[in-house]
Amino acid sequence: MSTWHILGAGSLGGLWAARLARAGLPVRLILRDQTRLSQYRAAGGLTLVEDGFASLYPIPAEVPGSAIPIRRLLLACKAYDAEEAVAELAPRLAPGAEIILLQNGLGSQDAVANRVPRAHCVFASSTEGAFRESDFRVVYAGRGQTWLGVPGERRAPDWLEQLQTAGINHDWSDEILEKLWRKLALNCAINPLTVLHDCRNGGLRDWPDEVAGLCEELSELLHACGQGAAASDLHQDVLRVIDGTAANFSSMYQDVARGRRTEISYLLGYALREAQRLQLDLPRLDDLLQRLREHLTVRGLPVD
Ligand code: NAD
Ligand code: KPL
């Protein structure tokens, strides 16, 4: 049975690692460097807090330069770290290695696939929620679903059964790009506005025209990209998510509030690069990106 190598012992990586390991599946964490590895060993492993209960999982860990070949890799870092992280591991990838890409947004998947063309890349889109309470301590904040797929591949790989065993809610989707585009559109309609209006998701109920205008342009873009199905009822769905998550702060809001880099380049930035490629004029989305970049610049955060 192939070992699950997991790069990124952060929120989602930790959540997957703990569940796979407790199901008795072979897991190894890949940490940034020797210092992180020593800190991890001193912590005794990875802690997952679930429904208020904390459990420690002493999962074996290694550094990227280890000599152990990788047959299955779960890439659980942020989109902006993905290409570089995989490049470092490229010499260790066995022929036909599988890489599961957990990154939100679009753009990083192609960058990774181009970097390691002989690997088999599986894209994922997740609605699960987790956050890092402290180093190597992850809180499972919201149950959700993870869609996995390879564009155009209908047959699910056999290892999906292992996710079942580990209790990871999932589905194989031969329309994974549609799922990723839909999530990207939802994120573009909600996240930047929550940052600019300094509000929880529910606060966007005070800006109905702005939300509607963005949904209109996002739908136009989705149709132009050949992702018409991802545009279906987009505005209704955005309003549903705003209501359903009214008390929450969006992930981008939280990144900015904590002074962390956002994934803007793989969300709104990606959407607008696609619009430019298709010579589509989307003034509201353009203006949104401009305002967001100004906001980030003022706070000393990267604008990409
Ligand atoms: P995170 O910041 O909590 O974890 C990422 C981890 O990757 C960090 O520990 C970081 O140190 C590590 N990392 C980065 N580069 C590395 C390298 N070269 N070598 C070793 N480790 C490296 O991020 P996250 O919240 O788990 O998000 C991962 C992806 O999943 C993002 O694209 C995010 O948008 C997406 N996502 C997250 C959630 C969530 O609830 N956290 C939900 C859905 C989607
Ligand atoms: O995914 C989200 C996020 O905060 O990143 C939601 C809740 C859908 C808001 O866009």
mmCIF file of C-alpha atoms and ligand atoms in Angstrom:
data_model
loop_
_atom_site.group_PDB
_atom_site.id
_atom_site.type_symbol
_atom_site.label_atom_id
_atom_site.label_comp_id
_atom_site.label_asym_id
_atom_site.label_seq_id
_atom_site.Cartn_x
_atom_site.Cartn_y
_atom_site.Cartn_z
ATOM 1 C CA MET A 1 0.000 0.000 0.000
ATOM 2 C CA SER A 2 1.428 3.431 -0.955
ATOM 3 C CA THR A 3 2.303 5.794 1.857
ATOM 4 C CA TRP A 4 0.420 9.092 2.025
ATOM 5 C CA HIS A 5 3.123 11.734 1.999
ATOM 6 C CA ILE A 6 1.552 15.000 3.152
ATOM 7 C CA LEU A 7 3.311 18.289 2.511
ATOM 8 C CA GLY A 8 2.119 21.035 4.823
ATOM 9 C CA ALA A 9 1.281 20.176 8.426
ATOM 10 C CA GLY A 10 -1.090 23.148 8.507
ATOM 11 C CA SER A 11 -4.875 23.226 8.770
ATOM 12 C CA LEU A 12 -6.081 20.946 5.970
ATOM 13 C CA GLY A 13 -2.869 18.886 5.811
ATOM 14 C CA GLY A 14 -3.120 18.199 9.552
ATOM 15 C CA LEU A 15 -6.811 17.353 9.280
ATOM 16 C CA TRP A 16 -6.167 14.819 6.517
ATOM 17 C CA ALA A 17 -3.043 13.391 8.161
ATOM 18 C CA ALA A 18 -4.747 12.734 11.507
ATOM 19 C CA ARG A 19 -7.775 11.050 9.960
ATOM 20 C CA LEU A 20 -5.724 8.869 7.600
ATOM 21 C CA ALA A 21 -3.310 7.877 10.379
ATOM 22 C CA ARG A 22 -6.012 6.935 12.874
ATOM 23 C CA ALA A 23 -7.594 4.705 10.209
ATOM 24 C CA GLY A 24 -4.314 2.766 10.246
ATOM 25 C CA LEU A 25 -3.122 4.030 6.861
ATOM 26 C CA PRO A 26 0.587 4.770 6.313
ATOM 27 C CA VAL A 27 1.203 8.539 6.536
ATOM 28 C CA ARG A 28 4.386 10.641 6.566
ATOM 29 C CA LEU A 29 4.445 14.408 7.001
ATOM 30 C CA ILE A 30 6.887 16.541 5.038
ATOM 31 C CA LEU A 31 7.974 19.595 7.026
ATOM 32 C CA ARG A 32 9.860 22.605 5.708
ATOM 33 C CA ASP A 33 13.264 21.993 7.243
ATOM 34 C CA GLN A 34 15.245 20.439 10.073
ATOM 35 C CA THR A 35 14.193 23.164 12.538
ATOM 36 C CA ARG A 36 10.490 22.502 11.920
ATOM 37 C CA LEU A 37 11.141 18.766 12.169
ATOM 38 C CA SER A 38 12.822 19.190 15.572
ATOM 39 C CA GLN A 39 9.928 21.367 16.773
ATOM 40 C CA TYR A 40 7.452 18.749 15.562
ATOM 41 C CA ARG A 41 9.300 15.956 17.329
ATOM 42 C CA ALA A 42 9.423 18.025 20.516
ATOM 43 C CA ALA A 43 5.628 18.451 20.287
ATOM 44 C CA GLY A 44 5.315 14.646 20.147
ATOM 45 C CA GLY A 45 3.254 14.704 16.957
ATOM 46 C CA LEU A 46 0.193 16.373 15.533
ATOM 47 C CA THR A 47 -2.852 17.230 17.614
ATOM 48 C CA LEU A 48 -6.350 17.309 16.136
ATOM 49 C CA VAL A 49 -9.121 18.974 18.122
ATOM 50 C CA GLU A 50 -12.491 17.627 17.130
ATOM 51 C CA ASP A 51 -15.811 18.397 18.848
ATOM 52 C CA GLY A 52 -13.788 19.909 21.707
ATOM 53 C CA PHE A 53 -11.616 16.792 22.233
ATOM 54 C CA ALA A 54 -7.903 16.839 21.476
ATOM 55 C CA SER A 55 -6.019 13.724 20.300
ATOM 56 C CA LEU A 56 -2.316 13.451 19.625
ATOM 57 C CA TYR A 57 -1.127 11.536 16.552
ATOM 58 C CA PRO A 58 2.610 10.723 16.536
ATOM 59 C CA ILE A 59 2.786 10.604 12.719
ATOM 60 C CA PRO A 60 6.298 10.086 11.311
ATOM 61 C CA ALA A 61 7.747 13.169 9.647
ATOM 62 C CA GLU A 62 10.675 14.067 7.407
ATOM 63 C CA VAL A 63 12.196 16.999 5.503
ATOM 64 C CA PRO A 64 11.797 17.575 1.735
ATOM 65 C CA GLY A 65 15.340 16.346 1.088
ATOM 66 C CA SER A 66 14.737 12.874 2.565
ATOM 67 C CA ALA A 67 15.616 9.942 0.287
ATOM 68 C CA ILE A 68 12.315 8.057 0.636
ATOM 69 C CA PRO A 69 10.552 7.836 -2.757
ATOM 70 C CA ILE A 70 7.089 9.398 -2.993
ATOM 71 C CA ARG A 71 4.286 7.496 -4.717
ATOM 72 C CA ARG A 72 1.330 9.492 -3.387
ATOM 73 C CA LEU A 73 1.596 13.107 -2.290
ATOM 74 C CA LEU A 74 -1.102 15.254 -0.751
ATOM 75 C CA LEU A 75 -0.061 18.838 -1.407
ATOM 76 C CA ALA A 76 -1.692 20.784 1.406
ATOM 77 C CA CYS A 77 0.061 24.157 1.258
ATOM 78 C CA LYS A 78 -1.337 27.512 0.074
ATOM 79 C CA ALA A 79 -1.712 28.042 -3.671
ATOM 80 C CA TYR A 80 1.240 30.484 -3.779
ATOM 81 C CA ASP A 81 3.591 27.864 -2.254
ATOM 82 C CA ALA A 82 2.482 24.903 -4.366
ATOM 83 C CA GLU A 83 4.772 25.091 -7.395
ATOM 84 C CA GLU A 84 7.948 25.704 -5.403
ATOM 85 C CA ALA A 85 7.084 22.998 -2.887
ATOM 86 C CA VAL A 86 6.562 20.396 -5.581
ATOM 87 C CA ALA A 87 9.725 21.434 -7.427
ATOM 88 C CA GLU A 88 11.710 20.646 -4.286
ATOM 89 C CA LEU A 89 10.158 17.176 -4.123
ATOM 90 C CA ALA A 90 10.436 16.424 -7.863
ATOM 91 C CA PRO A 91 13.595 14.265 -7.534
ATOM 92 C CA ARG A 92 11.785 12.026 -5.050
ATOM 93 C CA LEU A 93 8.664 11.398 -7.144
ATOM 94 C CA ALA A 94 8.393 7.772 -8.317
ATOM 95 C CA PRO A 95 7.345 7.242 -11.959
ATOM 96 C CA GLY A 96 3.597 7.893 -12.265
ATOM 97 C CA ALA A 97 3.389 9.327 -8.734
ATOM 98 C CA GLU A 98 0.006 10.743 -7.778
ATOM 99 C CA ILE A 99 -0.266 14.272 -6.439
ATOM 100 C CA ILE A 100 -3.512 15.405 -4.861
ATOM 101 C CA LEU A 101 -3.793 19.190 -5.014
ATOM 102 C CA LEU A 102 -5.862 20.686 -2.190
ATOM 103 C CA GLN A 103 -5.343 24.321 -3.195
ATOM 104 C CA ASN A 104 -8.245 26.728 -3.409
ATOM 105 C CA GLY A 105 -8.733 28.803 -6.558
ATOM 106 C CA LEU A 106 -7.187 28.127 -9.953
ATOM 107 C CA GLY A 107 -3.784 28.538 -11.515
ATOM 108 C CA SER A 108 -1.612 26.665 -9.030
ATOM 109 C CA GLN A 109 -2.831 23.283 -10.343
ATOM 110 C CA ASP A 110 -1.537 23.987 -13.860
ATOM 111 C CA ALA A 111 1.711 25.396 -12.479
ATOM 112 C CA VAL A 112 2.303 22.172 -10.515
ATOM 113 C CA ALA A 113 1.300 19.895 -13.413
ATOM 114 C CA ASN A 114 3.707 21.728 -15.732
ATOM 115 C CA ARG A 115 6.499 21.486 -13.168
ATOM 116 C CA VAL A 116 6.171 17.684 -12.808
ATOM 117 C CA PRO A 117 4.690 16.551 -16.139
ATOM 118 C CA ARG A 118 5.189 12.855 -15.438
ATOM 119 C CA ALA A 119 3.163 12.894 -12.236
ATOM 120 C CA HIS A 120 -0.567 12.214 -12.206
ATOM 121 C CA CYS A 121 -2.232 15.300 -10.726
ATOM 122 C CA VAL A 122 -5.631 15.007 -9.056
ATOM 123 C CA PHE A 123 -7.421 18.302 -8.371
ATOM 124 C CA ALA A 124 -9.473 18.802 -5.217
ATOM 125 C CA SER A 125 -12.022 21.331 -4.038
ATOM 126 C CA SER A 126 -13.017 21.275 -0.402
ATOM 127 C CA THR A 127 -15.692 22.872 1.730
ATOM 128 C CA GLU A 128 -14.204 21.490 4.947
ATOM 129 C CA GLY A 129 -13.053 23.977 7.566
ATOM 130 C CA ALA A 130 -9.985 23.764 9.796
ATOM 131 C CA PHE A 131 -7.584 26.194 11.417
ATOM 132 C CA ARG A 132 -4.268 26.098 13.255
ATOM 133 C CA GLU A 133 -4.707 26.860 16.935
ATOM 134 C CA SER A 134 -0.950 26.725 17.434
ATOM 135 C CA ASP A 135 1.980 24.883 15.865
ATOM 136 C CA PHE A 136 1.022 21.296 15.014
ATOM 137 C CA ARG A 137 -2.396 21.718 16.659
ATOM 138 C CA VAL A 138 -5.332 21.814 14.269
ATOM 139 C CA VAL A 139 -8.995 22.441 15.031
ATOM 140 C CA TYR A 140 -11.635 20.777 12.860
ATOM 141 C CA ALA A 141 -13.994 23.733 12.505
ATOM 142 C CA GLY A 142 -16.566 22.654 9.955
ATOM 143 C CA ARG A 143 -17.536 19.415 8.313
ATOM 144 C CA GLY A 144 -17.844 19.543 4.581
ATOM 145 C CA GLN A 145 -17.196 17.746 1.362
ATOM 146 C CA THR A 146 -14.137 17.307 -0.814
ATOM 147 C CA TRP A 147 -14.513 16.786 -4.543
ATOM 148 C CA LEU A 148 -11.624 15.144 -6.321
ATOM 149 C CA GLY A 149 -11.104 14.682 -10.012
ATOM 150 C CA VAL A 150 -8.915 14.771 -13.068
ATOM 151 C CA PRO A 151 -10.415 16.794 -15.919
ATOM 152 C CA GLY A 152 -11.998 14.323 -18.330
ATOM 153 C CA GLU A 153 -11.247 11.188 -16.240
ATOM 154 C CA ARG A 154 -14.406 9.353 -15.297
ATOM 155 C CA ARG A 155 -12.917 6.424 -13.430
ATOM 156 C CA ALA A 156 -12.090 7.078 -9.801
ATOM 157 C CA PRO A 157 -8.784 5.667 -8.512
ATOM 158 C CA ASP A 158 -8.869 2.674 -6.136
ATOM 159 C CA TRP A 159 -7.281 4.637 -3.276
ATOM 160 C CA LEU A 160 -10.493 6.630 -2.873
ATOM 161 C CA GLU A 161 -11.670 3.740 -0.695
ATOM 162 C CA GLN A 162 -8.999 4.762 1.807
ATOM 163 C CA LEU A 163 -10.719 8.134 2.210
ATOM 164 C CA GLN A 164 -13.912 6.262 2.983
ATOM 165 C CA THR A 165 -12.056 4.217 5.616
ATOM 166 C CA ALA A 166 -10.633 7.425 7.101
ATOM 167 C CA GLY A 167 -14.079 9.076 7.262
ATOM 168 C CA ILE A 168 -13.138 11.833 4.814
ATOM 169 C CA ASN A 169 -16.327 12.893 3.018
ATOM 170 C CA HIS A 170 -15.569 12.908 -0.663
ATOM 171 C CA ASP A 171 -16.875 12.432 -4.168
ATOM 172 C CA TRP A 172 -15.162 11.824 -7.457
ATOM 173 C CA SER A 173 -16.121 14.421 -10.041
ATOM 174 C CA ASP A 174 -15.312 14.273 -13.721
ATOM 175 C CA GLU A 175 -16.331 17.946 -13.735
ATOM 176 C CA ILE A 176 -13.750 19.033 -11.185
ATOM 177 C CA LEU A 177 -12.950 22.235 -13.101
ATOM 178 C CA GLU A 178 -16.598 23.238 -12.851
ATOM 179 C CA LYS A 179 -16.429 22.727 -9.066
ATOM 180 C CA LEU A 180 -13.222 24.762 -8.808
ATOM 181 C CA TRP A 181 -14.623 27.559 -10.970
ATOM 182 C CA ARG A 182 -17.863 27.662 -8.987
ATOM 183 C CA LYS A 183 -15.975 27.942 -5.683
ATOM 184 C CA LEU A 184 -13.682 30.569 -7.206
ATOM 185 C CA ALA A 185 -16.728 32.592 -8.304
ATOM 186 C CA LEU A 186 -18.315 32.344 -4.840
ATOM 187 C CA ASN A 187 -15.048 33.422 -3.240
ATOM 188 C CA CYS A 188 -14.671 36.345 -5.684
ATOM 189 C CA ALA A 189 -18.211 37.565 -4.995
ATOM 190 C CA ILE A 190 -17.881 37.384 -1.206
ATOM 191 C CA ASN A 191 -14.330 37.449 0.146
ATOM 192 C CA PRO A 192 -12.907 40.730 -1.245
ATOM 193 C CA LEU A 193 -16.059 42.651 -0.278
ATOM 194 C CA THR A 194 -15.869 41.396 3.310
ATOM 195 C CA VAL A 195 -12.303 42.747 3.456
ATOM 196 C CA LEU A 196 -13.192 46.103 1.912
ATOM 197 C CA HIS A 197 -16.351 46.611 3.997
ATOM 198 C CA ASP A 198 -14.664 45.168 7.099
ATOM 199 C CA CYS A 199 -17.556 42.833 7.844
ATOM 200 C CA ARG A 200 -18.629 39.251 8.424
ATOM 201 C CA ASN A 201 -20.155 37.442 5.457
ATOM 202 C CA GLY A 202 -23.637 38.437 6.649
ATOM 203 C CA GLY A 203 -22.636 42.115 6.507
ATOM 204 C CA LEU A 204 -22.798 41.874 2.707
ATOM 205 C CA ARG A 205 -26.592 41.919 2.965
ATOM 206 C CA ASP A 206 -26.096 45.702 3.255
ATOM 207 C CA TRP A 207 -24.463 45.780 -0.201
ATOM 208 C CA PRO A 208 -26.980 43.911 -2.414
ATOM 209 C CA ASP A 209 -26.305 45.894 -5.602
ATOM 210 C CA GLU A 210 -22.553 45.447 -5.361
ATOM 211 C CA VAL A 211 -22.944 41.679 -4.827
ATOM 212 C CA ALA A 212 -25.441 41.424 -7.710
ATOM 213 C CA GLY A 213 -23.146 43.366 -10.054
ATOM 214 C CA LEU A 214 -20.183 41.121 -9.302
ATOM 215 C CA CYS A 215 -22.287 37.977 -9.811
ATOM 216 C CA GLU A 216 -23.401 39.297 -13.194
ATOM 217 C CA GLU A 217 -19.812 39.789 -14.369
ATOM 218 C CA LEU A 218 -18.651 36.491 -12.868
ATOM 219 C CA SER A 219 -21.443 34.685 -14.743
ATOM 220 C CA GLU A 220 -20.382 36.412 -17.949
ATOM 221 C CA LEU A 221 -16.810 35.240 -17.389
ATOM 222 C CA LEU A 222 -17.846 31.657 -16.587
ATOM 223 C CA HIS A 223 -19.856 31.445 -19.811
ATOM 224 C CA ALA A 224 -16.963 32.892 -21.823
ATOM 225 C CA CYS A 225 -14.582 30.311 -20.280
ATOM 226 C CA GLY A 226 -16.818 27.426 -21.308
ATOM 227 C CA GLN A 227 -17.912 26.924 -17.675
ATOM 228 C CA GLY A 228 -21.574 27.855 -18.172
ATOM 229 C CA ALA A 229 -22.747 25.148 -15.754
ATOM 230 C CA ALA A 230 -20.726 26.786 -12.964
ATOM 231 C CA ALA A 231 -22.677 30.011 -13.594
ATOM 232 C CA SER A 232 -26.077 28.460 -13.068
ATOM 233 C CA ASP A 233 -27.963 30.294 -10.259
ATOM 234 C CA LEU A 234 -24.679 31.855 -9.112
ATOM 235 C CA HIS A 235 -26.300 34.946 -7.623
ATOM 236 C CA GLN A 236 -28.862 32.850 -5.705
ATOM 237 C CA ASP A 237 -26.086 30.609 -4.405
ATOM 238 C CA VAL A 238 -23.947 33.573 -3.321
ATOM 239 C CA LEU A 239 -26.929 34.986 -1.372
ATOM 240 C CA ARG A 240 -27.510 31.532 0.145
ATOM 241 C CA VAL A 241 -23.852 31.296 1.264
ATOM 242 C CA ILE A 242 -23.966 34.846 2.673
ATOM 243 C CA ASP A 243 -27.012 33.866 4.752
ATOM 244 C CA GLY A 244 -25.702 30.406 5.663
ATOM 245 C CA THR A 245 -22.327 31.754 6.843
ATOM 246 C CA ALA A 246 -23.573 35.152 8.048
ATOM 247 C CA ALA A 247 -21.728 34.970 11.374
ATOM 248 C CA ASN A 248 -18.399 33.887 9.833
ATOM 249 C CA PHE A 249 -15.466 35.924 8.638
ATOM 250 C CA SER A 250 -14.376 34.885 5.139
ATOM 251 C CA SER A 251 -10.987 33.182 4.772
ATOM 252 C CA MET A 252 -9.579 36.262 3.027
ATOM 253 C CA TYR A 253 -10.845 38.517 5.813
ATOM 254 C CA GLN A 254 -9.084 36.284 8.346
ATOM 255 C CA ASP A 255 -5.838 36.257 6.332
ATOM 256 C CA VAL A 256 -5.799 40.070 6.147
ATOM 257 C CA ALA A 257 -6.760 40.461 9.810
ATOM 258 C CA ARG A 258 -3.819 38.196 10.780
ATOM 259 C CA GLY A 259 -1.410 40.009 8.471
ATOM 260 C CA ARG A 260 -1.035 36.917 6.253
ATOM 261 C CA ARG A 261 -0.636 36.778 2.518
ATOM 262 C CA THR A 262 -3.933 36.136 0.691
ATOM 263 C CA GLU A 263 -4.553 33.783 -2.253
ATOM 264 C CA ILE A 264 -5.904 36.707 -4.316
ATOM 265 C CA SER A 265 -3.758 35.844 -7.337
ATOM 266 C CA TYR A 266 -5.478 32.439 -7.587
ATOM 267 C CA LEU A 267 -8.984 33.853 -7.085
ATOM 268 C CA LEU A 268 -9.862 37.343 -8.341
ATOM 269 C CA GLY A 269 -6.450 37.725 -9.993
ATOM 270 C CA TYR A 270 -6.914 34.483 -11.918
ATOM 271 C CA ALA A 271 -10.460 35.467 -12.950
ATOM 272 C CA LEU A 272 -9.231 38.771 -14.370
ATOM 273 C CA ARG A 273 -6.261 37.220 -16.177
ATOM 274 C CA GLU A 274 -8.726 34.854 -17.869
ATOM 275 C CA ALA A 275 -10.983 37.818 -18.742
ATOM 276 C CA GLN A 276 -8.033 39.623 -20.291
ATOM 277 C CA ARG A 277 -7.095 36.532 -22.301
ATOM 278 C CA LEU A 278 -10.673 36.386 -23.617
ATOM 279 C CA GLN A 279 -10.751 40.178 -24.182
ATOM 280 C CA LEU A 280 -13.717 40.535 -21.839
ATOM 281 C CA ASP A 281 -14.349 43.872 -20.191
ATOM 282 C CA LEU A 282 -15.395 43.357 -16.553
ATOM 283 C CA PRO A 283 -15.233 46.826 -14.954
ATOM 284 C CA ARG A 284 -16.728 45.931 -11.564
ATOM 285 C CA LEU A 285 -14.324 43.036 -11.013
ATOM 286 C CA ASP A 286 -11.430 45.187 -12.241
ATOM 287 C CA ASP A 287 -12.365 47.911 -9.800
ATOM 288 C CA LEU A 288 -12.706 45.346 -6.988
ATOM 289 C CA LEU A 289 -9.188 44.016 -7.605
ATOM 290 C CA GLN A 290 -7.805 47.545 -7.716
ATOM 291 C CA ARG A 291 -9.455 48.461 -4.400
ATOM 292 C CA LEU A 292 -8.330 45.228 -2.791
ATOM 293 C CA ARG A 293 -4.740 45.753 -3.908
ATOM 294 C CA GLU A 294 -4.757 49.281 -2.468
ATOM 295 C CA HIS A 295 -6.136 47.910 0.793
ATOM 296 C CA LEU A 296 -3.401 45.233 0.955
ATOM 297 C CA THR A 297 -0.653 47.711 0.047
ATOM 298 C CA VAL A 298 -1.671 50.042 2.880
ATOM 299 C CA ARG A 299 -1.342 47.077 5.269
ATOM 300 C CA GLY A 300 2.024 46.041 3.897
ATOM 301 C CA LEU A 301 0.681 42.767 2.466
ATOM 302 C CA PRO A 302 1.606 41.281 -0.934
ATOM 303 C CA VAL A 303 -0.793 42.202 -3.736
ATOM 304 C CA ASP A 304 -0.315 38.890 -5.545
HETATM 305 P P1 NAD B 1 -2.134 26.511 6.213
HETATM 306 O O1 NAD B 1 -1.370 27.788 6.059
HETATM 307 O O2 NAD B 1 -2.863 26.243 7.482
HETATM 308 O O3 NAD B 1 -1.144 25.279 5.967
HETATM 309 C C1 NAD B 1 -0.212 25.241 4.944
HETATM 310 C C2 NAD B 1 1.037 24.603 5.499
HETATM 311 O O4 NAD B 1 1.933 24.353 4.414
HETATM 312 C C3 NAD B 1 1.798 25.493 6.497
HETATM 313 O O5 NAD B 1 2.041 24.739 7.657
HETATM 314 C C4 NAD B 1 3.090 25.821 5.765
HETATM 315 O O6 NAD B 1 4.193 25.977 6.632
HETATM 316 C C5 NAD B 1 3.238 24.577 4.899
HETATM 317 N N1 NAD B 1 4.159 24.725 3.776
HETATM 318 C C6 NAD B 1 4.173 25.656 2.795
HETATM 319 N N2 NAD B 1 5.198 25.448 1.944
HETATM 320 C C7 NAD B 1 5.848 24.348 2.410
HETATM 321 C C8 NAD B 1 6.994 23.647 1.970
HETATM 322 N N3 NAD B 1 7.666 24.025 0.899
HETATM 323 N N4 NAD B 1 7.399 22.564 2.678
HETATM 324 C C9 NAD B 1 6.723 22.171 3.789
HETATM 325 N N5 NAD B 1 5.618 22.799 4.253
HETATM 326 C C10 NAD B 1 5.194 23.880 3.557
HETATM 327 O O7 NAD B 1 -3.116 26.436 4.957
HETATM 328 P P2 NAD B 1 -4.524 25.688 4.840
HETATM 329 O O8 NAD B 1 -5.570 26.506 5.494
HETATM 330 O O9 NAD B 1 -4.389 24.264 5.233
HETATM 331 O O10 NAD B 1 -4.776 25.826 3.279
HETATM 332 C C11 NAD B 1 -4.203 24.956 2.315
HETATM 333 C C12 NAD B 1 -5.030 25.125 1.043
HETATM 334 O O11 NAD B 1 -6.354 24.590 1.306
HETATM 335 C C13 NAD B 1 -5.246 26.585 0.631
HETATM 336 O O12 NAD B 1 -5.230 26.712 -0.762
HETATM 337 C C14 NAD B 1 -6.637 26.907 1.188
HETATM 338 O O13 NAD B 1 -7.303 27.931 0.485
HETATM 339 C C15 NAD B 1 -7.337 25.574 0.999
HETATM 340 N N6 NAD B 1 -8.488 25.393 1.879
HETATM 341 C C16 NAD B 1 -8.336 25.565 3.241
HETATM 342 C C17 NAD B 1 -9.452 25.355 4.054
HETATM 343 C C18 NAD B 1 -9.340 25.513 5.558
HETATM 344 O O14 NAD B 1 -10.383 25.444 6.236
HETATM 345 N N7 NAD B 1 -8.174 25.700 6.124
HETATM 346 C C19 NAD B 1 -10.695 24.995 3.502
HETATM 347 C C20 NAD B 1 -10.786 24.823 2.114
HETATM 348 C C21 NAD B 1 -9.677 25.030 1.318
HETATM 349 O O1 KPL B 2 -15.138 29.665 1.084
HETATM 350 C C1 KPL B 2 -15.415 30.680 1.694
HETATM 351 C C2 KPL B 2 -14.262 31.446 2.256
HETATM 352 O O2 KPL B 2 -14.422 32.163 3.238
HETATM 353 O O3 KPL B 2 -13.163 31.290 1.701
HETATM 354 C C3 KPL B 2 -16.835 31.160 1.785
HETATM 355 C C4 KPL B 2 -17.392 30.878 3.143
HETATM 356 C C5 KPL B 2 -17.678 30.404 0.769
HETATM 357 C C6 KPL B 2 -16.955 32.602 1.475
HETATM 358 O O4 KPL B 2 -16.552 32.880 0.168
#
